CSV table of C-alpha atoms in Angstrom, one decimal:
chain,number,residue,atom,x,y,z
A,24,MET,CA,6.2,-20.8,16.7
A,25,LYS,CA,6.2,-17.2,15.5
A,26,HIS,CA,3.5,-18.0,12.9
A,27,THR,CA,1.4,-19.9,15.5
A,28,PHE,CA,1.6,-17.0,17.9
A,29,ILE,CA,0.6,-14.4,15.3
A,30,LYS,CA,-2.3,-16.6,14.1
A,31,ALA,CA,-3.5,-17.1,17.7
A,32,LEU,CA,-3.7,-13.3,18.1
A,33,VAL,CA,-5.6,-13.0,14.8
A,34,THR,CA,-8.0,-15.8,15.8
A,35,SER,CA,-8.5,-14.4,19.3
A,36,ALA,CA,-9.7,-11.1,17.8
A,37,VAL,CA,-12.8,-12.9,16.4
A,38,ILE,CA,-15.9,-12.3,18.5
A,39,VAL,CA,-18.0,-15.4,19.0
A,40,THR,CA,-21.7,-15.0,19.9
A,41,GLY,CA,-24.0,-17.7,21.1
A,42,GLY,CA,-23.0,-21.1,19.7
A,43,ALA,CA,-21.4,-19.8,16.6
A,44,THR,CA,-18.3,-21.6,15.3
A,45,VAL,CA,-15.0,-19.7,15.6
A,46,VAL,CA,-13.9,-18.5,12.2
A,47,SER,CA,-10.2,-17.8,12.1
A,48,ALA,CA,-8.6,-15.5,9.6
A,49,ALA,CA,-7.5,-17.3,6.5
A,50,GLU,CA,-4.0,-16.8,5.0
A,51,CYS,CA,-2.9,-16.8,1.4
A,52,ILE,CA,0.8,-17.4,0.7
A,53,ALA,CA,2.1,-15.7,-2.4
A,54,PRO,CA,5.4,-17.5,-3.1
A,55,ALA,CA,7.1,-14.4,-4.5
A,56,ASN,CA,7.7,-10.7,-3.8
A,57,PRO,CA,4.9,-8.2,-4.1
A,58,GLY,CA,3.8,-7.2,-7.6
A,59,GLY,CA,4.1,-10.5,-9.4
A,60,GLY,CA,1.6,-13.0,-10.7
A,61,TRP,CA,1.3,-15.1,-7.5
A,62,ASP,CA,0.9,-11.9,-5.5
A,63,PHE,CA,-1.8,-10.9,-7.9
A,64,THR,CA,-3.6,-14.2,-7.4
A,65,CYS,CA,-3.6,-14.0,-3.6
A,66,ARG,CA,-4.7,-10.4,-3.4
A,67,GLN,CA,-7.3,-10.4,-6.1
A,68,ILE,CA,-8.9,-13.8,-5.2
A,69,GLY,CA,-8.7,-13.1,-1.5
A,70,LYS,CA,-10.2,-9.6,-1.9
A,71,ILE,CA,-13.1,-10.9,-4.0
A,72,MET,CA,-13.8,-13.8,-1.7
A,73,TYR,CA,-14.3,-11.3,1.1
A,74,ASP,CA,-16.2,-8.8,-1.0
A,75,ILE,CA,-18.8,-11.3,-2.2
A,76,GLY,CA,-19.1,-12.9,1.3
A,77,ALA,CA,-17.5,-16.2,0.5
A,78,VAL,CA,-15.3,-15.7,3.6
A,79,ASP,CA,-16.2,-13.8,6.8
A,80,GLN,CA,-12.9,-12.0,7.3
A,81,PRO,CA,-10.3,-10.4,5.0
A,82,ILE,CA,-7.7,-13.0,3.8
A,83,GLN,CA,-4.2,-12.1,5.0
A,84,VAL,CA,-1.5,-12.2,2.3
A,85,THR,CA,2.0,-13.4,3.2
A,86,ASN,CA,4.8,-13.0,0.6
A,87,MET,CA,7.2,-15.9,0.9
A,88,ALA,CA,9.7,-15.5,-2.0
A,89,GLY,CA,12.5,-18.1,-2.5
A,90,ALA,CA,13.6,-21.0,-4.7
A,91,GLY,CA,11.0,-20.2,-7.4
A,92,GLY,CA,8.1,-21.1,-5.1
A,93,GLY,CA,10.0,-24.0,-3.5
A,94,LEU,CA,10.4,-22.2,-0.1
A,95,ALA,CA,6.6,-21.8,0.2
A,96,PHE,CA,5.9,-25.4,-1.0
A,97,ASN,CA,8.3,-26.9,1.5
A,98,HIS,CA,6.9,-24.7,4.2
A,99,VAL,CA,3.4,-26.0,3.5
A,100,VAL,CA,4.4,-29.6,3.3
A,101,ALA,CA,6.8,-29.6,6.3
A,102,GLU,CA,5.1,-27.2,8.7
A,103,ARG,CA,1.5,-26.5,7.7
A,104,GLY,CA,0.3,-29.9,6.4
A,105,ASP,CA,-3.1,-29.8,8.1
A,106,ASP,CA,-3.8,-26.1,8.2
A,107,ALA,CA,-7.4,-25.7,7.0
A,108,ASP,CA,-7.1,-21.9,7.0
A,109,LEU,CA,-4.2,-21.8,4.5
A,110,ILE,CA,-4.3,-21.4,0.7
A,111,VAL,CA,-1.4,-20.9,-1.6
A,112,ALA,CA,-1.2,-19.2,-5.0
A,113,ALA,CA,-0.2,-21.6,-7.8
A,114,SER,CA,0.2,-21.5,-11.5
A,115,SER,CA,1.7,-23.3,-14.5
A,116,ALA,CA,5.1,-22.3,-13.1
A,117,THR,CA,4.4,-24.4,-10.1
A,118,SER,CA,3.6,-27.5,-12.2
A,119,THR,CA,6.7,-26.8,-14.3
A,120,ARG,CA,9.0,-26.8,-11.3
A,121,LEU,CA,7.4,-30.0,-9.9
A,122,ALA,CA,7.9,-31.6,-13.4
A,123,GLN,CA,11.6,-30.7,-13.3
A,124,ASN,CA,12.2,-31.8,-9.7
A,125,ALA,CA,13.1,-28.2,-8.9
A,126,TYR,CA,11.6,-28.6,-5.4
A,127,ALA,CA,14.2,-31.2,-4.3
A,128,GLY,CA,12.1,-34.3,-4.8
A,129,MET,CA,8.8,-32.9,-3.8
A,130,THR,CA,5.8,-33.9,-5.9
A,131,ALA,CA,2.4,-32.6,-6.9
A,132,ASP,CA,0.6,-35.1,-4.8
A,133,GLN,CA,2.1,-33.7,-1.5
A,134,VAL,CA,-0.5,-30.9,-1.6
A,135,ARG,CA,-4.1,-30.6,-2.9
A,136,PHE,CA,-4.8,-28.5,-5.9
A,137,VAL,CA,-8.1,-26.7,-5.4
A,138,GLY,CA,-8.6,-25.2,-8.8
A,139,ALA,CA,-7.7,-22.5,-11.4
A,140,ILE,CA,-10.1,-19.7,-12.5
A,141,GLY,CA,-8.1,-17.8,-15.1
A,142,ALA,CA,-5.4,-18.2,-17.6
A,143,ASP,CA,-2.7,-15.6,-17.8
A,144,PRO,CA,-1.4,-15.2,-21.3
A,145,GLY,CA,2.3,-15.5,-21.7
A,146,VAL,CA,4.1,-12.3,-23.0
A,147,ILE,CA,7.4,-11.2,-24.4
A,148,VAL,CA,8.3,-7.7,-23.3
A,149,VAL,CA,10.9,-5.1,-24.0
A,150,ALA,CA,11.6,-1.7,-22.5
A,151,ALA,CA,9.8,1.2,-24.0
A,152,ASP,CA,13.0,2.5,-25.7
A,153,SER,CA,14.2,-0.9,-26.9
A,154,PRO,CA,15.4,-1.1,-30.5
A,155,TYR,CA,13.4,-4.3,-31.0
A,156,GLN,CA,10.1,-3.4,-32.5
A,157,SER,CA,8.7,-6.9,-33.1
A,158,LEU,CA,9.2,-10.5,-32.0
A,159,GLY,CA,10.9,-11.2,-35.3
A,160,ASP,CA,13.5,-8.5,-34.6
A,161,LEU,CA,14.3,-10.1,-31.3
A,162,VAL,CA,14.5,-13.6,-32.7
A,163,GLU,CA,16.8,-12.5,-35.6
A,164,ALA,CA,19.1,-10.7,-33.2
A,165,ILE,CA,19.5,-13.9,-31.1
A,166,LYS,CA,20.1,-16.0,-34.2
A,167,ALA,CA,22.8,-13.5,-35.3
A,168,ASP,CA,24.4,-13.1,-31.9
A,169,PRO,CA,23.0,-15.3,-29.1
A,170,GLY,CA,25.0,-13.4,-26.5
A,171,SER,CA,23.4,-10.1,-27.4
A,172,VAL,CA,20.1,-10.7,-25.8
A,173,ALA,CA,19.3,-11.8,-22.2
A,174,PHE,CA,15.8,-12.6,-20.9
A,175,ALA,CA,14.6,-12.0,-17.4
A,176,GLY,CA,11.7,-14.0,-16.0
A,177,GLY,CA,9.9,-14.7,-12.7
A,178,SER,CA,10.6,-18.4,-12.8
A,179,ALA,CA,13.8,-20.3,-12.1
A,180,VAL,CA,16.2,-21.4,-14.8
A,181,GLY,CA,14.3,-24.1,-16.8
A,182,GLY,CA,11.0,-22.9,-15.5
A,183,PHE,CA,7.8,-21.9,-17.4
A,184,ASP,CA,9.0,-18.4,-18.2
A,185,HIS,CA,12.3,-19.8,-19.4
A,186,LEU,CA,10.5,-22.3,-21.7
A,187,LYS,CA,8.5,-19.6,-23.5
A,188,PRO,CA,11.3,-17.9,-25.4
A,189,LEU,CA,13.0,-21.3,-26.0
A,190,MET,CA,9.8,-22.6,-27.8
A,191,ILE,CA,9.6,-19.4,-29.8
A,192,LEU,CA,13.3,-19.7,-30.9
A,193,GLN,CA,12.8,-23.3,-31.8
A,194,ARG,CA,9.9,-22.3,-34.1
A,195,GLY,CA,12.2,-19.6,-35.5
A,196,GLY,CA,14.8,-22.2,-36.5
A,197,PHE,CA,17.3,-21.6,-33.6
A,198,THR,CA,18.1,-24.9,-31.9
A,199,ASP,CA,21.2,-24.1,-29.8
A,200,ILE,CA,19.2,-23.2,-26.8
A,201,THR,CA,22.1,-23.6,-24.4
A,202,LYS,CA,23.4,-20.2,-25.7
A,203,VAL,CA,20.2,-18.3,-24.8
A,204,LYS,CA,20.8,-16.1,-21.7
A,205,TYR,CA,18.2,-16.2,-19.0
A,206,ILE,CA,18.1,-14.7,-15.6
A,207,GLY,CA,15.5,-16.1,-13.1
A,208,VAL,CA,14.3,-13.7,-10.4
A,209,ASP,CA,11.6,-13.8,-7.7
A,210,GLY,CA,8.5,-12.6,-9.6
A,211,GLY,CA,7.5,-10.7,-12.7
A,212,ALA,CA,7.9,-7.3,-11.1
A,213,ASP,CA,11.6,-8.0,-10.5
A,214,ALA,CA,12.0,-9.3,-14.1
A,215,ILE,CA,10.5,-6.1,-15.5
A,216,THR,CA,12.8,-4.0,-13.3
A,217,GLN,CA,15.8,-5.9,-14.8
A,218,THR,CA,14.6,-5.1,-18.3
A,219,VAL,CA,13.5,-1.5,-17.8
A,220,GLY,CA,16.8,-0.9,-16.1
A,221,GLY,CA,18.8,-2.3,-19.1
A,222,PHE,CA,20.2,-5.3,-17.3
A,223,THR,CA,18.4,-7.6,-19.7
A,224,GLN,CA,17.0,-6.9,-23.2
A,225,ALA,CA,13.7,-8.7,-22.7
A,226,MET,CA,11.3,-10.0,-20.1
A,227,THR,CA,9.3,-13.3,-20.4
A,228,GLY,CA,6.3,-13.5,-18.2
A,229,ASP,CA,2.6,-13.1,-18.0
A,230,MET,CA,0.1,-10.4,-18.9
A,231,SER,CA,-1.1,-9.7,-15.3
A,232,GLU,CA,2.5,-9.0,-14.3
A,233,VAL,CA,3.0,-6.3,-16.9
A,234,VAL,CA,-0.3,-4.4,-17.1
A,235,GLY,CA,0.7,-1.7,-14.7
A,236,PHE,CA,4.1,-1.1,-16.3
A,237,LEU,CA,2.4,-1.1,-19.8
A,238,LYS,CA,-0.1,1.5,-18.7
A,239,ALA,CA,2.7,3.6,-17.3
A,240,GLY,CA,4.5,3.5,-20.6
A,241,GLU,CA,7.7,1.8,-19.3
A,242,ILE,CA,7.5,-1.2,-21.5
A,243,ARG,CA,6.2,-2.6,-24.8
A,244,VAL,CA,4.7,-6.0,-25.2
A,245,ILE,CA,5.9,-7.4,-28.6
A,246,ALA,CA,4.0,-10.7,-28.4
A,247,VAL,CA,1.2,-12.4,-26.5
A,248,LEU,CA,1.3,-16.2,-26.5
A,249,THR,CA,-2.4,-16.9,-27.1
A,250,GLU,CA,-4.4,-18.3,-30.0
A,251,GLU,CA,-6.0,-14.9,-30.5
A,252,ARG,CA,-5.4,-11.3,-29.4
A,253,VAL,CA,-6.4,-10.7,-25.8
A,254,PRO,CA,-9.6,-8.6,-25.3
A,255,GLY,CA,-8.7,-5.2,-24.0
A,256,PHE,CA,-5.2,-5.4,-25.4
A,257,ASP,CA,-6.1,-5.8,-29.0
A,258,ASP,CA,-3.1,-3.8,-30.3
A,259,ILE,CA,-0.7,-6.5,-29.1
A,260,PRO,CA,0.0,-9.1,-31.8
A,261,THR,CA,0.2,-12.8,-31.0
A,262,ALA,CA,3.3,-14.8,-31.6
A,263,LYS,CA,1.3,-17.0,-34.0
A,264,GLU,CA,0.4,-14.1,-36.3
A,265,GLN,CA,4.1,-13.1,-36.4
A,266,GLY,CA,5.0,-16.6,-37.6
A,267,TYR,CA,5.9,-18.4,-34.4
A,268,ASP,CA,3.3,-21.1,-33.5
A,269,VAL,CA,3.6,-20.9,-29.8
A,270,VAL,CA,0.7,-20.8,-27.3
A,271,ALA,CA,1.7,-20.6,-23.6
A,272,VAL,CA,-0.8,-19.6,-20.9
A,273,ASN,CA,-0.3,-19.6,-17.2
A,274,TRP,CA,-3.3,-20.8,-15.2
A,275,ARG,CA,-3.9,-19.0,-12.0
A,276,GLY,CA,-5.1,-21.0,-9.0
A,277,LEU,CA,-4.6,-22.3,-5.5
A,278,TYR,CA,-3.4,-25.3,-3.6
A,279,ILE,CA,-3.9,-26.2,0.0
A,280,PRO,CA,-2.2,-28.6,2.5
A,281,LYS,CA,-2.7,-32.3,1.8
A,282,GLY,CA,-3.7,-33.2,5.3
A,283,VAL,CA,-6.9,-31.2,5.4
A,284,SER,CA,-10.3,-32.9,5.3
A,285,ASP,CA,-12.4,-33.5,2.2
A,286,ASP,CA,-14.9,-31.1,3.7
A,287,THR,CA,-12.2,-28.4,3.8
A,288,PHE,CA,-11.2,-29.1,0.3
A,289,ASP,CA,-14.8,-28.8,-0.9
A,290,MET,CA,-15.2,-25.6,1.1
A,291,TRP,CA,-12.3,-23.9,-0.6
A,292,ALA,CA,-13.3,-25.3,-4.0
A,293,ASP,CA,-16.8,-23.8,-3.5
A,294,ARG,CA,-15.3,-20.5,-2.5
A,295,LEU,CA,-13.1,-20.4,-5.5
A,296,GLN,CA,-16.1,-21.3,-7.8
A,297,LYS,CA,-18.0,-18.4,-6.3
A,298,VAL,CA,-15.1,-16.1,-7.2
A,299,ALA,CA,-15.1,-17.5,-10.8
A,300,ASP,CA,-18.8,-16.9,-11.1
A,301,SER,CA,-18.7,-13.3,-9.8
A,302,ALA,CA,-18.9,-10.1,-11.7
A,303,GLU,CA,-15.9,-8.8,-9.7
A,304,TRP,CA,-13.7,-11.6,-11.0
A,305,LYS,CA,-14.8,-11.1,-14.6
A,306,GLU,CA,-13.9,-7.4,-14.3
A,307,ALA,CA,-10.6,-8.3,-12.8
A,308,MET,CA,-9.8,-10.7,-15.7
A,309,VAL,CA,-10.6,-8.0,-18.3
A,310,ALA,CA,-8.5,-5.4,-16.4
A,311,ASN,CA,-5.5,-7.7,-16.1
A,312,GLY,CA,-5.6,-9.5,-19.4
A,313,LEU,CA,-6.7,-12.9,-18.1
A,314,ALA,CA,-8.6,-15.3,-20.3
A,315,PRO,CA,-11.4,-17.5,-18.8
A,316,PHE,CA,-10.1,-20.9,-17.6
A,317,THR,CA,-12.1,-22.6,-14.9
A,318,LYS,CA,-11.2,-26.0,-13.4
A,319,VAL,CA,-12.3,-26.3,-9.8
A,320,GLY,CA,-12.6,-29.2,-7.4
A,321,GLY,CA,-11.8,-32.9,-7.6
A,322,ASP,CA,-10.7,-33.1,-11.3
A,323,PHE,CA,-8.1,-30.4,-10.9
A,324,GLN,CA,-5.5,-32.5,-9.2
A,325,SER,CA,-5.7,-35.0,-12.2
A,326,TYR,CA,-5.3,-32.1,-14.6
A,327,VAL,CA,-2.2,-30.9,-12.7
A,328,ASP,CA,-0.7,-34.5,-12.7
A,329,GLY,CA,-1.2,-34.6,-16.5
A,330,LEU,CA,0.3,-31.2,-16.9
A,331,VAL,CA,3.4,-32.2,-14.9
A,332,ALA,CA,3.9,-35.2,-17.2
A,333,GLU,CA,3.5,-33.1,-20.3
A,334,ILE,CA,5.9,-30.4,-19.2
A,335,ARG,CA,8.5,-33.0,-18.1
A,336,GLN,CA,8.5,-34.5,-21.6
A,337,LEU,CA,8.6,-31.0,-23.2
A,338,SER,CA,11.6,-30.1,-21.0
A,339,LYS,CA,13.4,-33.3,-22.1
A,340,ASP,CA,12.5,-32.5,-25.8
A,341,ILE,CA,14.1,-29.1,-25.7
A,342,GLY,CA,17.1,-30.2,-23.6
A,343,VAL,CA,16.3,-28.4,-20.3
A,344,ILE,CA,16.4,-31.7,-18.4
A,345,GLN,CA,17.8,-35.1,-19.2
């Protein structure tokens, strides 16, 4: 009721002239606290949509942290199932949680995935004053004393951020992954705060989540989980060149309620494609360490379904789920 009332106020503020169709203000839900990757997706994509004229009004951003994105997913499915003015930030973390049944039986086909327009490289981060100078230093420390290192990440336990160091450790010859300490918090900004504050020894997340902290000199990125070094961050070595054959990128995209029309789906897909094609988005990708990754429209749901199946099998392989 509260949301409906607020939205009515926003909509009523739109001036309609002649026979023009009423255009209500769209909303983007970021399923985490301000400062993380989902928040970045909503704010950057929403801002650019307005700046380039893809939408008529600024997109309102609502932060809805909880249950690793599950609170927002449930909210959309249960309460906003036909809201044509709603978009929700999504990523590989979303598909990971769906693969592992982290959303209490909810499935990827209960919403419509509109597309992804950038890949956020995975990173392993330590505080600026950390004794660990390389990924190898960190891996060897865990192999010598698993309890000596704890990771913080913006995903729930067993989520995409959690999987990244586990895959690295497997490649490094450490297989007793149940001994690896991991603390899941709501968003990358909170994970970095845990690490900078000394509560954890490392952060596992995505490049866009750490750029501000990196520029401020609060952290060091000891590995980026891409095939090659990221343009603009050429001094950061990949995990592969340090001897750990792991590539883990986090696509950045949107989903919308399942009950909307095909025309609404196509409208949001078109808007997202316009952002992907814009100079503003290309600048944002460079500034935030994103790699090009564009899958927009009807084939993206199939891509997500395939990704969910792949992650489910990977999670079984490394013992995260049965």
